[in-house]
Tab-separated table of C-alpha atoms in Angstrom:
chain	number	residue	atom	x	y	z
A	1	MET	CA	49.398	-70.714	-95.062
A	2	CYS	CA	47.937	-70.050	-91.658
A	3	MET	CA	49.797	-68.762	-88.637
A	4	PRO	CA	48.445	-69.446	-85.156
A	5	ILE	CA	45.914	-66.899	-84.043
A	6	LYS	CA	45.132	-66.058	-80.449
A	7	PHE	CA	41.735	-64.472	-79.866
A	8	CYS	CA	40.560	-62.732	-76.730
A	9	ARG	CA	36.931	-63.669	-76.193
A	10	SER	CA	36.025	-60.515	-74.317
A	11	ARG	CA	32.538	-59.255	-75.069
A	12	ASN	CA	33.840	-55.719	-75.346
A	13	LEU	CA	36.585	-55.665	-77.924
A	14	SER	CA	37.148	-51.935	-77.558
A	15	ALA	CA	38.091	-52.419	-73.899
A	16	ARG	CA	41.177	-54.300	-75.054
A	17	LEU	CA	42.467	-51.363	-77.074
A	18	LYS	CA	45.188	-49.623	-75.111
A	19	SER	CA	44.471	-46.454	-77.062
A	20	VAL	CA	42.064	-45.504	-79.796
A	21	GLN	CA	43.525	-46.751	-83.058
A	22	SER	CA	42.845	-44.870	-86.297
A	23	PHE	CA	42.378	-46.575	-89.639
A	24	THR	CA	41.656	-45.899	-93.264
A	25	ILE	CA	40.482	-48.398	-95.887
A	26	ARG	CA	41.273	-48.365	-99.595
A	27	ASN	CA	39.251	-50.722	-101.770
A	28	PHE	CA	40.308	-52.259	-105.060
A	29	GLY	CA	38.262	-54.166	-107.640
A	30	CYS	CA	34.630	-55.135	-108.045
A	31	ARG	CA	31.403	-53.965	-106.423
A	32	ALA	CA	31.520	-56.898	-104.012
A	33	SER	CA	34.949	-55.774	-102.850
A	34	GLN	CA	33.645	-52.230	-102.371
A	35	ALA	CA	30.789	-53.635	-100.289
A	36	ASP	CA	33.278	-55.670	-98.245
A	37	GLY	CA	35.186	-52.477	-97.551
A	38	ALA	CA	32.061	-50.792	-96.219
A	39	ALA	CA	31.447	-53.789	-93.969
A	40	LEU	CA	35.022	-53.739	-92.676
A	41	GLU	CA	34.756	-50.034	-91.955
A	42	SER	CA	31.608	-50.525	-89.905
A	43	LEU	CA	33.052	-53.567	-88.155
A	44	LEU	CA	36.165	-51.706	-87.065
A	45	ALA	CA	34.278	-48.574	-86.041
A	46	SER	CA	31.862	-50.580	-83.903
A	47	SER	CA	34.833	-52.372	-82.287
A	48	GLY	CA	36.452	-49.221	-80.929
A	49	PHE	CA	38.685	-48.159	-83.811
A	50	THR	CA	38.254	-44.677	-85.273
A	51	ARG	CA	38.239	-43.534	-88.896
A	52	ALA	CA	41.301	-41.424	-89.596
A	53	ASP	CA	41.059	-37.782	-90.549
A	54	PRO	CA	41.619	-37.657	-94.335
A	55	LEU	CA	44.400	-35.114	-93.786
A	56	GLU	CA	46.190	-37.159	-91.123
A	57	PRO	CA	48.155	-40.411	-91.469
A	58	ALA	CA	46.294	-43.427	-90.101
A	59	GLU	CA	47.831	-45.908	-87.712
A	60	PHE	CA	46.398	-48.751	-89.817
A	61	VAL	CA	46.169	-48.415	-93.606
A	62	ILE	CA	43.966	-51.305	-94.738
A	63	LEU	CA	44.212	-52.291	-98.395
A	64	ASN	CA	41.250	-54.443	-99.479
A	65	THR	CA	42.535	-56.097	-102.618
A	66	CYS	CA	41.497	-57.615	-105.931
A	67	THR	CA	43.450	-60.296	-107.815
A	68	VAL	CA	41.368	-60.888	-110.933
A	69	THR	CA	44.210	-59.702	-113.231
A	70	ALA	CA	47.958	-59.210	-113.093
A	71	SER	CA	47.418	-55.457	-113.340
A	72	ALA	CA	45.278	-55.570	-110.176
A	73	ASP	CA	48.159	-57.260	-108.354
A	74	GLU	CA	50.626	-54.684	-109.636
A	75	GLU	CA	48.372	-51.817	-108.576
A	76	LEU	CA	48.379	-53.185	-105.032
A	77	ARG	CA	52.158	-53.524	-104.949
A	78	GLN	CA	52.578	-49.944	-106.174
A	79	THR	CA	50.110	-48.736	-103.539
A	80	VAL	CA	52.022	-50.532	-100.769
A	81	ARG	CA	55.272	-48.900	-101.869
A	82	ARG	CA	53.650	-45.469	-102.039
A	83	VAL	CA	51.941	-45.737	-98.648
A	84	HIS	CA	55.148	-46.985	-97.011
A	85	ARG	CA	57.133	-44.151	-98.561
A	86	GLU	CA	54.653	-41.409	-97.656
A	87	ASN	CA	53.585	-42.740	-94.231
A	88	PRO	CA	56.420	-44.916	-92.889
A	89	ASP	CA	54.906	-45.050	-89.390
A	90	SER	CA	51.568	-46.447	-90.592
A	91	ARG	CA	50.952	-50.163	-90.260
A	92	ILE	CA	49.940	-51.524	-93.651
A	93	VAL	CA	47.290	-54.251	-93.490
A	94	VAL	CA	46.571	-56.152	-96.709
A	95	THR	CA	43.358	-58.155	-96.946
A	96	GLY	CA	40.986	-59.406	-99.653
A	97	CYS	CA	41.460	-61.633	-102.679
A	98	TYR	CA	45.157	-61.014	-103.428
A	99	ALA	CA	45.914	-61.599	-99.736
A	100	GLN	CA	44.102	-64.942	-99.914
A	101	ARG	CA	45.863	-66.025	-103.113
A	102	ALA	CA	49.484	-65.040	-102.407
A	103	PRO	CA	49.948	-64.069	-98.739
A	104	GLY	CA	53.679	-64.788	-98.653
A	105	GLU	CA	54.283	-62.655	-101.714
A	106	ILE	CA	52.516	-59.717	-100.072
A	107	ALA	CA	54.089	-60.236	-96.643
A	108	ALA	CA	57.527	-59.894	-98.230
A	109	LEU	CA	56.766	-56.367	-99.461
A	110	PRO	CA	58.558	-53.688	-97.401
A	111	GLY	CA	56.134	-51.940	-95.070
A	112	VAL	CA	53.496	-54.683	-94.914
A	113	SER	CA	52.682	-55.384	-91.263
A	114	ILE	CA	49.967	-58.007	-91.508
A	115	VAL	CA	48.228	-60.030	-94.239
A	116	ILE	CA	44.636	-61.165	-93.619
A	117	GLY	CA	43.024	-63.409	-96.222
A	118	ASN	CA	39.316	-63.558	-97.017
A	119	SER	CA	39.200	-66.627	-94.761
A	120	HIS	CA	39.927	-64.383	-91.744
A	121	LYS	CA	38.516	-61.054	-92.917
A	122	THR	CA	35.570	-61.142	-90.514
A	123	ARG	CA	38.082	-61.336	-87.622
A	124	ILE	CA	40.036	-58.241	-88.607
A	125	ALA	CA	39.054	-56.268	-85.497
A	126	GLU	CA	40.359	-58.995	-83.195
A	127	LEU	CA	43.569	-59.379	-85.175
A	128	LEU	CA	44.311	-55.645	-84.936
A	129	ALA	CA	43.094	-55.170	-81.363
A	130	ASN	CA	46.533	-55.186	-79.717
A	131	PRO	CA	48.141	-51.830	-80.549
A	132	SER	CA	51.549	-52.891	-79.227
A	133	ALA	CA	51.841	-55.998	-81.409
A	134	PRO	CA	54.926	-55.896	-83.677
A	135	PHE	CA	53.056	-56.923	-86.859
A	136	HIS	CA	56.068	-57.680	-89.033
A	137	GLY	CA	54.742	-59.660	-91.968
A	138	GLU	CA	52.191	-61.649	-89.988
A	139	VAL	CA	49.990	-63.894	-92.132
A	140	HIS	CA	46.476	-65.054	-91.268
A	141	VAL	CA	45.113	-67.179	-94.113
A	142	GLY	CA	43.199	-70.450	-93.963
A	143	ASP	CA	41.144	-72.822	-96.100
A	144	ILE	CA	38.679	-70.613	-97.958
A	145	PHE	CA	36.464	-73.603	-98.819
A	146	ALA	CA	35.891	-74.222	-95.123
A	147	HIS	CA	34.868	-70.594	-94.703
A	148	GLN	CA	31.146	-70.149	-94.111
A	149	ASP	CA	31.048	-66.618	-92.693
A	150	PHE	CA	29.349	-63.997	-94.804
A	151	LEU	CA	30.839	-60.513	-94.613
A	152	VAL	CA	27.931	-58.157	-95.177
A	153	SER	CA	27.664	-54.411	-95.480
A	154	PRO	CA	26.022	-53.168	-92.297
A	155	VAL	CA	23.629	-50.319	-92.964
A	156	GLU	CA	25.619	-47.794	-90.955
A	157	GLY	CA	28.549	-46.689	-93.032
A	158	ALA	CA	27.427	-48.661	-96.072
A	159	GLY	CA	28.697	-46.329	-98.753
A	160	THR	CA	27.904	-43.083	-96.952
A	161	ASP	CA	29.854	-41.173	-99.597
A	162	ARG	CA	27.806	-42.720	-102.415
A	163	SER	CA	24.466	-41.873	-103.896
A	164	ARG	CA	23.883	-45.484	-105.031
A	165	PRO	CA	25.312	-47.832	-102.372
A	166	ASN	CA	26.292	-51.410	-103.146
A	167	LEU	CA	24.740	-54.113	-100.988
A	168	LYS	CA	26.437	-57.497	-101.258
A	169	ILE	CA	23.895	-60.305	-100.924
A	170	GLN	CA	25.936	-63.233	-102.295
A	171	ASP	CA	29.564	-64.327	-102.067
A	172	GLY	CA	31.731	-67.063	-103.540
A	173	CYS	CA	31.349	-69.095	-106.717
A	174	ASN	CA	30.853	-72.778	-107.515
A	175	ASN	CA	31.810	-72.425	-111.188
A	176	ARG	CA	35.255	-73.454	-112.361
A	177	CYS	CA	35.958	-71.298	-115.389
A	178	SER	CA	39.432	-72.256	-116.575
A	179	PHE	CA	40.771	-68.678	-116.468
A	180	CYS	CA	39.335	-67.570	-113.123
A	181	ILE	CA	40.999	-67.546	-109.698
A	182	ILE	CA	37.992	-66.116	-107.843
A	183	PRO	CA	36.488	-69.402	-106.514
A	184	PHE	CA	39.854	-70.144	-104.886
A	185	VAL	CA	39.993	-66.799	-103.070
A	186	ARG	CA	36.272	-66.358	-102.317
A	187	GLY	CA	35.178	-69.916	-101.584
A	188	ARG	CA	31.859	-71.624	-102.231
A	189	SER	CA	28.720	-69.751	-103.204
A	190	ARG	CA	26.696	-68.607	-100.206
A	191	SER	CA	23.783	-66.229	-99.766
A	192	ALA	CA	22.769	-63.630	-97.229
A	193	PRO	CA	19.426	-64.508	-95.563
A	194	VAL	CA	16.233	-62.900	-96.832
A	195	ASP	CA	15.265	-61.213	-93.555
A	196	GLN	CA	18.683	-59.618	-93.248
A	197	ILE	CA	18.575	-58.271	-96.814
A	198	VAL	CA	15.056	-56.921	-96.324
A	199	GLN	CA	16.114	-55.096	-93.154
A	200	GLN	CA	19.203	-53.626	-94.808
A	201	VAL	CA	17.351	-52.435	-97.899
A	202	GLN	CA	14.580	-50.952	-95.772
A	203	ASP	CA	17.125	-49.078	-93.653
A	204	LEU	CA	18.981	-47.875	-96.736
A	205	SER	CA	15.712	-46.665	-98.278
A	206	THR	CA	15.472	-43.986	-95.590
A	207	ARG	CA	18.643	-42.372	-96.986
A	208	TYR	CA	18.973	-43.539	-100.578
A	209	SER	CA	16.730	-43.747	-103.619
A	210	GLU	CA	18.659	-46.517	-105.369
A	211	VAL	CA	20.485	-49.583	-104.039
A	212	VAL	CA	22.696	-51.816	-106.194
A	213	LEU	CA	22.460	-55.511	-105.313
A	214	THR	CA	25.773	-57.216	-105.917
A	215	GLY	CA	27.664	-60.454	-105.417
A	216	ILE	CA	30.483	-62.545	-106.822
A	217	ASN	CA	27.932	-64.674	-108.707
A	218	LEU	CA	24.742	-62.752	-108.009
A	219	GLY	CA	22.412	-64.970	-110.027
A	220	ARG	CA	23.223	-67.899	-107.727
A	221	TRP	CA	21.624	-66.189	-104.725
A	222	GLY	CA	19.441	-68.663	-102.796
A	223	ARG	CA	20.682	-71.763	-104.603
A	224	GLU	CA	22.267	-73.514	-101.634
A	225	PRO	CA	21.277	-77.169	-101.149
A	226	GLY	CA	17.779	-77.454	-99.718
A	227	SER	CA	16.710	-73.983	-100.818
A	228	SER	CA	14.054	-73.403	-103.460
A	229	ARG	CA	14.416	-69.603	-103.482
A	230	ARG	CA	15.778	-67.762	-106.487
A	231	LEU	CA	16.924	-64.197	-107.134
A	232	VAL	CA	13.566	-63.304	-108.672
A	233	ASP	CA	11.847	-64.395	-105.443
A	234	LEU	CA	14.100	-62.116	-103.405
A	235	LEU	CA	13.340	-59.155	-105.671
A	236	GLN	CA	9.611	-59.721	-105.257
A	237	VAL	CA	10.010	-59.757	-101.475
A	238	LEU	CA	12.071	-56.549	-101.526
A	239	LEU	CA	9.495	-54.786	-103.697
A	240	ALA	CA	6.702	-55.864	-101.356
A	241	LYS	CA	8.397	-55.264	-97.999
A	242	THR	CA	10.631	-52.229	-98.509
A	243	GLY	CA	10.125	-48.687	-99.682
A	244	ILE	CA	13.243	-48.492	-101.822
A	245	GLY	CA	12.698	-46.353	-104.893
A	246	ARG	CA	14.868	-48.391	-107.226
A	247	LEU	CA	16.828	-51.641	-107.143
A	248	ARG	CA	19.597	-52.312	-109.633
A	249	LEU	CA	21.263	-55.663	-110.303
A	250	SER	CA	25.001	-55.622	-110.904
A	251	SER	CA	26.065	-58.630	-113.009
A	252	VAL	CA	24.107	-61.836	-113.649
A	253	GLU	CA	25.455	-64.802	-115.597
A	254	PRO	CA	23.433	-65.519	-118.772
A	255	MET	CA	22.270	-68.950	-117.558
A	256	ASP	CA	20.687	-67.244	-114.532
A	257	LEU	CA	18.729	-64.683	-116.569
A	258	SER	CA	15.502	-66.664	-116.463
A	259	ASP	CA	12.333	-65.531	-118.218
A	260	ASP	CA	10.805	-64.863	-114.796
A	261	LEU	CA	13.700	-62.614	-113.798
A	262	LEU	CA	13.707	-60.695	-117.098
A	263	ALA	CA	9.933	-60.290	-116.924
A	264	LEU	CA	10.089	-58.827	-113.428
A	265	ILE	CA	12.820	-56.377	-114.428
A	266	ALA	CA	10.736	-55.344	-117.432
A	267	GLU	CA	7.468	-54.982	-115.530
A	268	SER	CA	8.566	-53.221	-112.349
A	269	PRO	CA	9.213	-49.454	-112.453
A	270	ARG	CA	11.260	-49.925	-109.272
A	271	ILE	CA	13.903	-52.121	-110.903
A	272	ALA	CA	16.494	-50.458	-113.127
A	273	LYS	CA	16.225	-51.312	-116.805
A	274	HIS	CA	19.778	-52.560	-116.892
A	275	VAL	CA	21.076	-56.071	-117.607
A	276	HIS	CA	24.768	-56.915	-117.392
A	277	ALA	CA	25.546	-60.455	-118.573
A	278	PRO	CA	29.201	-61.588	-118.888
A	279	LEU	CA	29.919	-63.042	-122.336
A	280	GLN	CA	33.731	-63.547	-122.365
A	281	SER	CA	33.733	-64.934	-125.924
A	282	GLY	CA	31.395	-65.247	-128.890
A	283	SER	CA	33.180	-68.361	-130.139
A	284	ASP	CA	31.662	-71.710	-129.208
A	285	THR	CA	35.059	-73.426	-129.140
A	286	VAL	CA	36.624	-70.749	-126.936
A	287	LEU	CA	33.706	-70.901	-124.505
A	288	ARG	CA	34.260	-74.662	-124.237
A	289	ARG	CA	37.949	-74.155	-123.437
A	290	MET	CA	36.931	-71.553	-120.868
A	291	HIS	CA	34.568	-74.117	-119.257
A	292	ARG	CA	31.705	-71.640	-119.513
A	293	LYS	CA	28.228	-73.131	-119.036
A	294	TYR	CA	26.470	-71.631	-122.073
A	295	ARG	CA	26.985	-71.287	-125.793
A	296	PRO	CA	26.613	-68.267	-128.090
A	297	ARG	CA	23.071	-69.248	-129.058
A	298	HIS	CA	22.016	-69.301	-125.403
A	299	TYR	CA	23.575	-65.916	-124.771
A	300	GLU	CA	21.951	-64.419	-127.870
A	301	ASP	CA	18.530	-65.678	-126.779
A	302	ARG	CA	18.848	-63.935	-123.390
A	303	VAL	CA	20.107	-60.643	-124.815
A	304	ARG	CA	17.513	-60.437	-127.556
A	305	LYS	CA	14.717	-61.290	-125.134
A	306	ALA	CA	15.923	-58.599	-122.716
A	307	ARG	CA	15.899	-55.936	-125.440
A	308	ALA	CA	12.583	-57.150	-126.886
A	309	TRP	CA	10.897	-56.847	-123.506
A	310	MET	CA	12.787	-53.645	-122.608
A	311	PRO	CA	13.660	-51.757	-125.811
A	312	ASP	CA	15.303	-48.909	-123.882
A	313	ALA	CA	17.285	-51.116	-121.496
A	314	ALA	CA	21.042	-51.007	-121.103
A	315	VAL	CA	22.493	-54.432	-121.884
A	316	GLY	CA	26.198	-54.790	-121.223
A	317	ALA	CA	28.773	-57.559	-121.483
A	318	ASP	CA	32.239	-58.482	-120.250
A	319	VAL	CA	34.463	-59.780	-123.046
A	320	MET	CA	37.939	-61.309	-122.855
A	321	ALA	CA	40.429	-60.819	-125.682
A	322	GLY	CA	43.262	-63.216	-126.372
A	323	PHE	CA	42.284	-66.291	-124.363
A	324	PRO	CA	44.892	-69.065	-124.801
A	325	GLY	CA	44.631	-70.709	-128.191
A	326	GLU	CA	42.260	-68.072	-129.590
A	327	THR	CA	42.794	-68.139	-133.354
A	328	ASP	CA	42.150	-65.276	-135.741
A	329	GLU	CA	39.022	-67.112	-136.877
A	330	GLU	CA	37.754	-67.520	-133.306
A	331	PHE	CA	38.404	-63.870	-132.564
A	332	GLU	CA	36.486	-62.876	-135.688
A	333	GLN	CA	33.604	-65.083	-134.527
A	334	THR	CA	33.538	-63.094	-131.280
A	335	ARG	CA	33.738	-59.743	-133.051
A	336	ALA	CA	30.985	-60.637	-135.506
A	337	PHE	CA	28.791	-62.113	-132.780
A	338	ILE	CA	29.039	-58.963	-130.664
A	339	ASP	CA	28.423	-56.792	-133.713
A	340	SER	CA	25.176	-58.680	-134.372
A	341	LEU	CA	23.793	-58.251	-130.851
A	342	PRO	CA	21.787	-55.306	-129.450
A	343	LEU	CA	24.355	-54.638	-126.718
A	344	THR	CA	24.721	-51.087	-125.438
A	345	TYR	CA	28.198	-51.189	-123.858
A	346	LEU	CA	31.159	-53.515	-123.404
A	347	HIS	CA	33.779	-54.072	-120.718
A	348	ILE	CA	36.873	-55.403	-122.495
A	349	PHE	CA	39.628	-57.299	-120.677
A	350	PRO	CA	42.768	-58.678	-122.331
A	351	TYR	CA	43.334	-62.185	-120.960
A	352	SER	CA	45.559	-62.191	-117.867
A	353	GLU	CA	47.260	-65.363	-116.603
A	354	ARG	CA	46.269	-66.263	-113.047
A	355	PRO	CA	48.697	-68.713	-111.398
A	356	GLY	CA	47.013	-71.960	-110.447
A	357	THR	CA	44.305	-71.867	-113.108
A	358	PRO	CA	44.133	-74.385	-115.992
A	359	ALA	CA	44.278	-71.635	-118.616
A	360	ALA	CA	47.544	-70.279	-117.241
A	361	ALA	CA	49.165	-73.703	-117.674
A	362	ARG	CA	48.330	-73.920	-121.385
A	363	ALA	CA	51.229	-73.780	-123.820
A	364	ASP	CA	49.313	-71.820	-126.464
A	365	GLN	CA	49.375	-68.403	-124.772
A	366	ILE	CA	48.595	-65.476	-127.060
A	367	PRO	CA	51.301	-62.774	-127.285
A	368	SER	CA	50.490	-59.708	-125.195
A	369	GLU	CA	50.567	-57.381	-128.186
A	370	VAL	CA	47.962	-59.539	-129.962
A	371	ARG	CA	45.731	-59.532	-126.879
A	372	ARG	CA	45.954	-55.743	-126.692
A	373	ALA	CA	45.291	-55.308	-130.412
A	374	ARG	CA	42.200	-57.530	-130.267
A	375	GLY	CA	41.069	-55.671	-127.161
A	376	ARG	CA	41.319	-52.347	-129.008
A	377	ILE	CA	39.165	-53.679	-131.852
A	378	LEU	CA	36.474	-54.805	-129.406
A	379	LYS	CA	36.701	-51.565	-127.457
A	380	GLU	CA	36.053	-49.520	-130.598
A	381	LEU	CA	33.079	-51.739	-131.386
A	382	GLY	CA	31.723	-51.200	-127.892
A	383	LEU	CA	32.155	-47.435	-128.122
A	384	ALA	CA	30.277	-47.367	-131.423
A	385	LYS	CA	27.411	-49.402	-129.971
A	386	ASN	CA	27.248	-47.167	-126.927
A	387	ALA	CA	27.193	-43.994	-129.006
A	388	ALA	CA	24.364	-45.398	-131.124
A	389	PHE	CA	22.414	-46.298	-127.996
A	390	ARG	CA	22.916	-42.868	-126.446
A	391	ARG	CA	21.901	-41.208	-129.716
A	392	SER	CA	18.672	-43.221	-129.745
A	393	MET	CA	17.772	-41.767	-126.347
A	394	VAL	CA	17.827	-38.135	-127.516
A	395	GLY	CA	14.381	-36.640	-127.102
A	396	ARG	CA	13.312	-39.317	-124.632
A	397	THR	CA	12.358	-38.687	-121.009
A	398	ILE	CA	14.037	-41.242	-118.738
A	399	PRO	CA	13.889	-41.859	-114.961
A	400	ALA	CA	17.171	-41.148	-113.173
A	401	VAL	CA	18.719	-40.759	-109.740
A	402	THR	CA	20.826	-37.693	-108.920
A	403	LEU	CA	24.432	-38.429	-108.023
A	404	GLN	CA	26.825	-37.174	-105.391
A	405	SER	CA	28.767	-35.441	-108.189
A	406	PRO	CA	27.026	-32.048	-108.469
A	407	GLY	CA	25.014	-31.627	-111.633
A	408	PHE	CA	24.882	-35.283	-112.694
A	409	ALA	CA	22.415	-38.173	-112.581
A	410	MET	CA	22.334	-41.841	-113.568
A	411	THR	CA	19.401	-43.009	-115.670
A	412	THR	CA	17.600	-46.271	-115.089
A	413	ASN	CA	19.266	-47.525	-118.280
A	414	TYR	CA	22.786	-46.688	-117.113
A	415	LEU	CA	23.477	-43.377	-118.841
A	416	LYS	CA	25.280	-40.586	-117.017
A	417	VAL	CA	23.372	-37.348	-117.546
A	418	GLU	CA	24.740	-33.839	-117.246
A	419	LEU	CA	21.861	-31.895	-115.688
A	420	ALA	CA	20.642	-28.406	-116.517
A	421	LYS	CA	20.877	-27.411	-112.863
A	422	VAL	CA	22.401	-28.800	-109.702
A	423	ARG	CA	20.002	-30.888	-107.634
A	424	GLN	CA	20.330	-32.570	-104.282
A	425	PRO	CA	21.893	-36.048	-104.539
A	426	ARG	CA	19.839	-39.250	-104.182
A	427	GLU	CA	16.638	-37.883	-105.720
A	428	LEU	CA	14.561	-39.808	-108.260
A	429	ILE	CA	13.771	-37.518	-111.185
A	430	ASP	CA	12.729	-37.663	-114.840
A	431	VAL	CA	15.214	-36.266	-117.350
A	432	GLN	CA	14.592	-35.323	-120.972
A	433	ILE	CA	17.680	-36.121	-123.035
A	434	GLY	CA	18.777	-33.321	-125.331
A	435	ALA	CA	22.177	-34.287	-126.744
A	436	LEU	CA	25.259	-36.428	-126.362
A	437	THR	CA	28.426	-35.667	-124.452
A	438	ASP	CA	31.701	-37.494	-125.019
A	439	THR	CA	30.697	-40.422	-122.807
A	440	GLY	CA	27.152	-39.713	-121.641
A	441	VAL	CA	24.156	-37.537	-122.399
A	442	ARG	CA	23.002	-34.009	-121.616
A	443	GLU	CA	19.683	-32.766	-120.297
A	444	HIS	CA	17.500	-31.075	-122.919
A	445	ASN	CA	17.576	-27.462	-121.772
A	446	LEU	CA	21.277	-27.319	-120.949
A	447	LEU	CA	23.119	-25.002	-123.353
A	448	PRO	CA	25.186	-25.075	-125.414
A	449	VAL	CA	23.837	-28.250	-126.985
A	450	LEU	CA	26.473	-30.402	-128.591
A	451	ALA	CA	25.974	-31.547	-132.144
A	452	LEU	CA	24.739	-35.103	-132.355
A	453	ARG	CA	27.453	-37.499	-133.312
């Protein structure tokens, strides 16, 4: 669905604003979405819009959405209703993945002024430039697969309220997992250019000690036709040409965790000892129905190699419970497979039907209560693995970066540490682990020390 769009081609967009327009952005979903929000904020600010005072209602409330699950959609709808109720004079602008997938559905919500899909997100400043426009359910959505623009996080404003900013270097996905809507709302895989990434990381290094590299399918960075570059090559360039203290990778698919990439993570003190590899299922037959490109034996090889080369590394996984047709036996295969692996944490997601995907059309949907029950079993397993991992770190001294939250730091291996004293944020420090907290760890000389669990 794409309504006609009229663009003024003036070089100075801000000159077309009849008055300074205030805005606020609320981001939903993954790290890539958070990075998009930072880019939108910078784009609007540089185009003559002004960030609203947190205590004042904004003229434009921009909701940058996720649509990976039904609960993400519902969260957006609730937010729209709340914003419209509390700030009826604000113009609600909905953009992002949900806007791309179901623009008409969103436009029908009371209070929504304009819907801007990912296909038009880079043009948001031009679409909002006329302050007198009525904006009653306007929709600007086009063919995402024809979309080649890459919305990046400009250095200015890139997570200024964070101690570990996200830098999106890849967007889109060429995979066609049977449960996933993301390729249809993000488009084809595309990569930010090396020189641009180097410049951004170098600029960020003047203000931050750690930068998180992220993307929709991060491991596919550089794999466009005609390119021979890989993610490991980019990391080597960033280590050589920037002064960043630490780089962290967000999520990399198991088939992209090459030996070269794992070796570089293991060898470099400037790369966080943290590997997150989506699993989804430990059953071979379920993975086939999901159209995933690996099998349990491949996944196990990558995880065991990562922990063998980095015994203290965090190794996490995404796991889906209750995929259509998942039998009790297949679920037990997943549970047993996870139990056998040296994983340190799990992100558990009950399967959520996404309209338009092959999995949603299957007749053998698992009842919601069964999905939730299986999810609880896997969650408990993940909590037990994480507690064992945290316990194994007691007495160890681990590199960390201090966080914006006073008195806390994040270790290279993804443990949140309660510090013995408040330090300035964004500092690289070494922390000796003394005990466990409910969800993290505690610095050695911080009293009272909790009993080890």
